[in-house]
CSV table of C-alpha atoms and ligand atoms in Angstrom, one decimal:
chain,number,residue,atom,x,y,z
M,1,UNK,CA,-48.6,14.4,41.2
M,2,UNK,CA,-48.4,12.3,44.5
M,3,UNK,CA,-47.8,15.2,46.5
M,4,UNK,CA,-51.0,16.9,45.0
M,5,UNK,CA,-52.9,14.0,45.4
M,6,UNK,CA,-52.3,13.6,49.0
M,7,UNK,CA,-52.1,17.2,49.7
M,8,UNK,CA,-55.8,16.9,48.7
M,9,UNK,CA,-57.1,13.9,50.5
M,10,UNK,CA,-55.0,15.4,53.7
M,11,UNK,CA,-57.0,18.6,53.7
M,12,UNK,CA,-60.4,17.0,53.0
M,13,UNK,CA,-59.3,14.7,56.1
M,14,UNK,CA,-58.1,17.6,58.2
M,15,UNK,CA,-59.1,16.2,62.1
M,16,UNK,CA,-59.9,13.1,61.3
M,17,UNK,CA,-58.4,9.7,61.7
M,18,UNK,CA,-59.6,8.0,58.5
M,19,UNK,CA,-61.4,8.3,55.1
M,20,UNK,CA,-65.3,7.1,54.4
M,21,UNK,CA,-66.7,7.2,50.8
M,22,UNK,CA,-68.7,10.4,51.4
M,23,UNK,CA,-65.0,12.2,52.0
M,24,UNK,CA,-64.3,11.0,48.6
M,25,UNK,CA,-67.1,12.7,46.4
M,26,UNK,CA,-65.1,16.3,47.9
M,27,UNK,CA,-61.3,14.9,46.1
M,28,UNK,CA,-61.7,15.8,42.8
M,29,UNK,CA,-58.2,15.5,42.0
M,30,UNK,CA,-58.3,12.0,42.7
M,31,UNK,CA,-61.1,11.3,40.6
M,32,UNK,CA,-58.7,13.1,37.6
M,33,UNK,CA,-56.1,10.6,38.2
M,34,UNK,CA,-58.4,7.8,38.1
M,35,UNK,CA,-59.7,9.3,35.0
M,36,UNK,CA,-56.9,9.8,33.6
M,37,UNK,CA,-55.5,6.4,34.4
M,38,UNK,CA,-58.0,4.4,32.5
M,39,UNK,CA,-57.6,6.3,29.8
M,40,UNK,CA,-53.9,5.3,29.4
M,41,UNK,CA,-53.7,1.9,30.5
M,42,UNK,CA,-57.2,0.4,30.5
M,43,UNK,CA,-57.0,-2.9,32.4
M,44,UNK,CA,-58.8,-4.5,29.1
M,45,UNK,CA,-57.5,-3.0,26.2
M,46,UNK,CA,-59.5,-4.5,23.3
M,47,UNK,CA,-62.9,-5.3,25.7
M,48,UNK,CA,-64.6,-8.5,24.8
M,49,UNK,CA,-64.9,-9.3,21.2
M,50,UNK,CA,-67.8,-8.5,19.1
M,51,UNK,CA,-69.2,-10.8,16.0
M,52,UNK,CA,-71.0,-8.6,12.9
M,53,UNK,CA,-74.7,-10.5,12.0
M,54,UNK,CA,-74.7,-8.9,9.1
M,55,UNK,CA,-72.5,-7.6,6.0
M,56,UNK,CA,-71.9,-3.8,6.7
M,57,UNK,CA,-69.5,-1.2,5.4
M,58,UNK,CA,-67.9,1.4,7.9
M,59,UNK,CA,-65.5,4.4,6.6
M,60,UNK,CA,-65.1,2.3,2.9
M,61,UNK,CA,-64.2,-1.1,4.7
M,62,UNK,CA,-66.1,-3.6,4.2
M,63,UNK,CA,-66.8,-5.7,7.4
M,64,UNK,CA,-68.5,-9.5,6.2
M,65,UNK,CA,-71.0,-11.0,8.1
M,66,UNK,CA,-69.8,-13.3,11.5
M,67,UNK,CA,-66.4,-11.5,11.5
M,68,UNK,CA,-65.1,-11.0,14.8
M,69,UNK,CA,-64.5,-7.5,16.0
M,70,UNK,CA,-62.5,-6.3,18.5
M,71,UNK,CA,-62.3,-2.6,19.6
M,72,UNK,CA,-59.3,-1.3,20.3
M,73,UNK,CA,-59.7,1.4,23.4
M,74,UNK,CA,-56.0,1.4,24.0
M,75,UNK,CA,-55.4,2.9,21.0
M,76,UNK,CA,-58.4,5.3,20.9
M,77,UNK,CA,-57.0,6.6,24.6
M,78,UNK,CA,-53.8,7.7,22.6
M,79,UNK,CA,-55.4,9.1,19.3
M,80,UNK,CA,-53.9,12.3,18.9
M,81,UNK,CA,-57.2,13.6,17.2
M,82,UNK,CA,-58.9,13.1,20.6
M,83,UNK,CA,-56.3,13.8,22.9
M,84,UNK,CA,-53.8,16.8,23.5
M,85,UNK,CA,-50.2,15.1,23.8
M,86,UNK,CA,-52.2,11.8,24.3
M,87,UNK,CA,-48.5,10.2,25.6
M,88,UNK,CA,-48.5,12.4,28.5
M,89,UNK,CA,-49.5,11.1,31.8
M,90,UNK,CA,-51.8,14.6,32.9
M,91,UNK,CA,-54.6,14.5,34.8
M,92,UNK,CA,-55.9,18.0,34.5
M,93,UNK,CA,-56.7,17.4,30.9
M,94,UNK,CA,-59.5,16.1,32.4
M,95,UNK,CA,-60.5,19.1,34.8
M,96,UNK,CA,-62.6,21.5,32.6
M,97,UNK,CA,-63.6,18.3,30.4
M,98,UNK,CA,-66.9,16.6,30.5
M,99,UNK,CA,-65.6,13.5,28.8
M,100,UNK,CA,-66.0,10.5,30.9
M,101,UNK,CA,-66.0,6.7,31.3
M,102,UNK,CA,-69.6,6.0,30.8
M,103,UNK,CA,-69.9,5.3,27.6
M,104,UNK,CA,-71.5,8.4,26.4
M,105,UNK,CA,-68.0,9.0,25.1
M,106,UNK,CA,-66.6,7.4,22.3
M,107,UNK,CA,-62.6,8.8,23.0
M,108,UNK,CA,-63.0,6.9,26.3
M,109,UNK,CA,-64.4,3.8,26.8
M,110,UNK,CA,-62.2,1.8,29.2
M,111,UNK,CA,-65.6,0.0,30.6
M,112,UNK,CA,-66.8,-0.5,27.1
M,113,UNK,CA,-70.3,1.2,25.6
M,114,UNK,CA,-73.7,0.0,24.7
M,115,UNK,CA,-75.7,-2.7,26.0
M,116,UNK,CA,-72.7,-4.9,27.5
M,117,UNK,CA,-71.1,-2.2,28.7
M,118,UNK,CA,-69.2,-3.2,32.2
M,119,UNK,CA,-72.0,-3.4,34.9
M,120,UNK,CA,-69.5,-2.9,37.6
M,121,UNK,CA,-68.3,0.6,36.9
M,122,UNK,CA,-69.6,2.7,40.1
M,123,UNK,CA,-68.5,-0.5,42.2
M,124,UNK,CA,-64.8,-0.5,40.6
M,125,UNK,CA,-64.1,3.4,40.3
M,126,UNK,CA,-66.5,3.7,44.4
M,127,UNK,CA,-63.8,1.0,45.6
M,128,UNK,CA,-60.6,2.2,43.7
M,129,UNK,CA,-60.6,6.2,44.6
M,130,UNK,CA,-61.5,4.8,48.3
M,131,UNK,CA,-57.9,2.7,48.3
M,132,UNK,CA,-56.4,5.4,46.7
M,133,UNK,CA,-57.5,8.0,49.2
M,134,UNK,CA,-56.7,5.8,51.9
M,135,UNK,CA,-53.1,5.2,50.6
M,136,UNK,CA,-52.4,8.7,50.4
M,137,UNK,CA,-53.9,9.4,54.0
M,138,UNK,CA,-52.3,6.9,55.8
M,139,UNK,CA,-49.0,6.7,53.7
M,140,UNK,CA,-45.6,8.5,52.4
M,141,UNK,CA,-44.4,6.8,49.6
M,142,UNK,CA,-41.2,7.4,48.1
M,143,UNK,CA,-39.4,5.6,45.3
M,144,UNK,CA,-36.7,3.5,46.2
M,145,UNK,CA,-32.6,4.2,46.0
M,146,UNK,CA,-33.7,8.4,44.9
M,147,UNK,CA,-35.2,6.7,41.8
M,148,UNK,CA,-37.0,9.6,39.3
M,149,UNK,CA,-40.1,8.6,38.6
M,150,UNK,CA,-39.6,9.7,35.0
M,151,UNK,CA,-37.8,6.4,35.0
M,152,UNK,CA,-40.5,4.1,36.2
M,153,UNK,CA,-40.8,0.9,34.1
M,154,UNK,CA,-44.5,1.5,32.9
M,155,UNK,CA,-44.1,-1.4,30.7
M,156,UNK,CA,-47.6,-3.3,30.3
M,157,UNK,CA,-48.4,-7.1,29.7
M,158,UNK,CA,-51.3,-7.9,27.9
M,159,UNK,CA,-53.0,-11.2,28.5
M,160,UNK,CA,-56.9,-11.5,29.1
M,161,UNK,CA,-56.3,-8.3,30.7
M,162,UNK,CA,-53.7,-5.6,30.9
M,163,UNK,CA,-51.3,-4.8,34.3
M,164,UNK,CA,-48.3,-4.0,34.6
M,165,UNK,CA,-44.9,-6.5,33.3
M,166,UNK,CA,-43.1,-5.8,36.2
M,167,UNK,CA,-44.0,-5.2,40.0
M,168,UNK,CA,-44.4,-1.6,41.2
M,169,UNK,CA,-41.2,-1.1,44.0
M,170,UNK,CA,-42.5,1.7,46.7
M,171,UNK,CA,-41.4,2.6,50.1
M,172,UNK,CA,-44.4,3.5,52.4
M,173,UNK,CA,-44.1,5.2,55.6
M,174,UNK,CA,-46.5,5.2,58.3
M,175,UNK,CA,-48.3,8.9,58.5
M,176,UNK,CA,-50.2,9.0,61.8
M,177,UNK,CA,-52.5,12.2,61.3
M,178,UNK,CA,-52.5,14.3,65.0
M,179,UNK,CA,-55.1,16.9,64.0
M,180,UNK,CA,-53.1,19.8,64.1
M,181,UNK,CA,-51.4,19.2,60.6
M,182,UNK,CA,-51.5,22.6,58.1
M,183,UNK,CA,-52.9,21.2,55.4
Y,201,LIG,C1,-61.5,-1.0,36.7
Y,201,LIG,C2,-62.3,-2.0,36.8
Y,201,LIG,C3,-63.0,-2.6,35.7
Y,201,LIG,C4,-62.9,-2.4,34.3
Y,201,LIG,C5,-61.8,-1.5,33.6
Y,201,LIG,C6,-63.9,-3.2,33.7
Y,201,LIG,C7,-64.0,-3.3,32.3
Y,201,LIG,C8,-64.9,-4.1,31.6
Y,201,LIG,C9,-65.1,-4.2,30.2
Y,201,LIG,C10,-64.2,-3.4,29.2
Y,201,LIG,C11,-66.1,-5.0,29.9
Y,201,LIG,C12,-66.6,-5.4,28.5
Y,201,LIG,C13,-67.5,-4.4,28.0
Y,201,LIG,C14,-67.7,-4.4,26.5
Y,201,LIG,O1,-67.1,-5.3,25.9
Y,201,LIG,O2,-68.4,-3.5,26.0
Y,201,LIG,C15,-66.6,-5.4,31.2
Y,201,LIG,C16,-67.7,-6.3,31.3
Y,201,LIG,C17,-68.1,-6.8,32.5
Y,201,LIG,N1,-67.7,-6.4,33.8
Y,201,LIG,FE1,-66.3,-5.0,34.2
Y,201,LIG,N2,-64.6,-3.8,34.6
Y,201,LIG,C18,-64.2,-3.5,35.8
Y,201,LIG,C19,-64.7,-3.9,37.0
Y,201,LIG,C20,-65.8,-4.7,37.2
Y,201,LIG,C21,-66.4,-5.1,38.5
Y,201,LIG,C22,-65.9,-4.6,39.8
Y,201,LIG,C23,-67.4,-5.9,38.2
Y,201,LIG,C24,-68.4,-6.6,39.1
Y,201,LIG,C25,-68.6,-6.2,40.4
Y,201,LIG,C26,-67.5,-6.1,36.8
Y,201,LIG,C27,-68.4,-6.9,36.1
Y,201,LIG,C28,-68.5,-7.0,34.7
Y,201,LIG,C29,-69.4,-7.9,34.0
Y,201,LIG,C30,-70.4,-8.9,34.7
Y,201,LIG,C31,-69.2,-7.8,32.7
Y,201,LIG,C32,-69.9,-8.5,31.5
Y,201,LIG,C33,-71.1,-7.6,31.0
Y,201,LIG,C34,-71.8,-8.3,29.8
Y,201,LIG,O3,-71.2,-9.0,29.1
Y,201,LIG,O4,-73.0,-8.0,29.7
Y,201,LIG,N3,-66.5,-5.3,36.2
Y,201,LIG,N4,-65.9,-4.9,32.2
């Protein structure tokens, strides 16, 4: 997956020496990972909590008045009746799939939905497939000691937000393009 990531970003940067923003709106594949990212760990799992005003009943339950609510997108990015082997990391699922992260879709909602839903979006996803196209263009990463990354501890800790429990190891090497790469 790294290899097609930066095989993409390389190719949209042939003969140049770095990436702007408008070089990013021609990597789709990076915009799948992202995509695909937030749908399996959103950074805040359960959003902000929600109080009912009123009594209500939703699918037989009965939900009382003042009751706090709290949504639970972690689970909804894994539900098996939304997803196709929602425990696989794949970022294709997403290419012939207009689902996205803007609240129009309820399978997805790592920015939340309705009126409080995060106000930052284009900011964080402008800012994150930027650093992610400039790590790929200016770096080769490999795993340390031959490691397979079917091994990576993905384990998450969960405290007002959601990252990972242990640091990410990575061994980057310098790439310096020269223009003539055949990418
Ligand atoms: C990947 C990055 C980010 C994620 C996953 C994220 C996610 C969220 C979520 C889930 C909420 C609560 C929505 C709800 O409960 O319905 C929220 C609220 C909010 N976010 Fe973000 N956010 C991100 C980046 C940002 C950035 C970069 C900014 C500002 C530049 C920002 C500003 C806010 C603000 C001000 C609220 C409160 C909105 C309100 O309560 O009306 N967020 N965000």
């Amino acid at each position: 997956m790294i290899e097609k990531g930066k095989h993409e970003v390389r190719q949209v940067l042939k003969g140049k020496k770095r990436v702007c923003q408008t070089d990013v709106e021609n990597m789709n594949y990076i915009k799948l990972v992202l995509k695909e990212t937030l749908r399996f760990h959103p950074p805040d799992p359960l959003l902000f909590p929600r109080k009912s005003r009123e009594q209500c009943e939703i699918d037989g339950y009965t939900i009382p008045a003042k009751a706090m609510i709290l949504i639970n997108n972690w689970v909804l990015g894994r539900d098996p009746e939304c997803w196709v082997d929602p425990e696989k990391f794949e970022p294709e699922r997403f290419k012939d799939n207009f689902v996205d992260y803007k609240g129009n879709h309820f399978e997805l909602i790592p920015f939340g939905v309705g009126r409080r839903i995060c106000p930052g979006i284009s900011f964080a996803v402008t800012n994150i497939e930027l650093l992610l196209a400039a790590l790929l263009f200016h770096f080769d990463w490999k795993l340390p000691h031959g490691m397979d990354p079917k091994d990576l501890d993905m384990i998450e800790l969960y405290r007002s937000s959601c990252t990972r429990k242990n640091p990410l190891v990575l061994i980057p090497k310098i790439y310096i393009p020269t223009g003539d790469e055949n990418y």
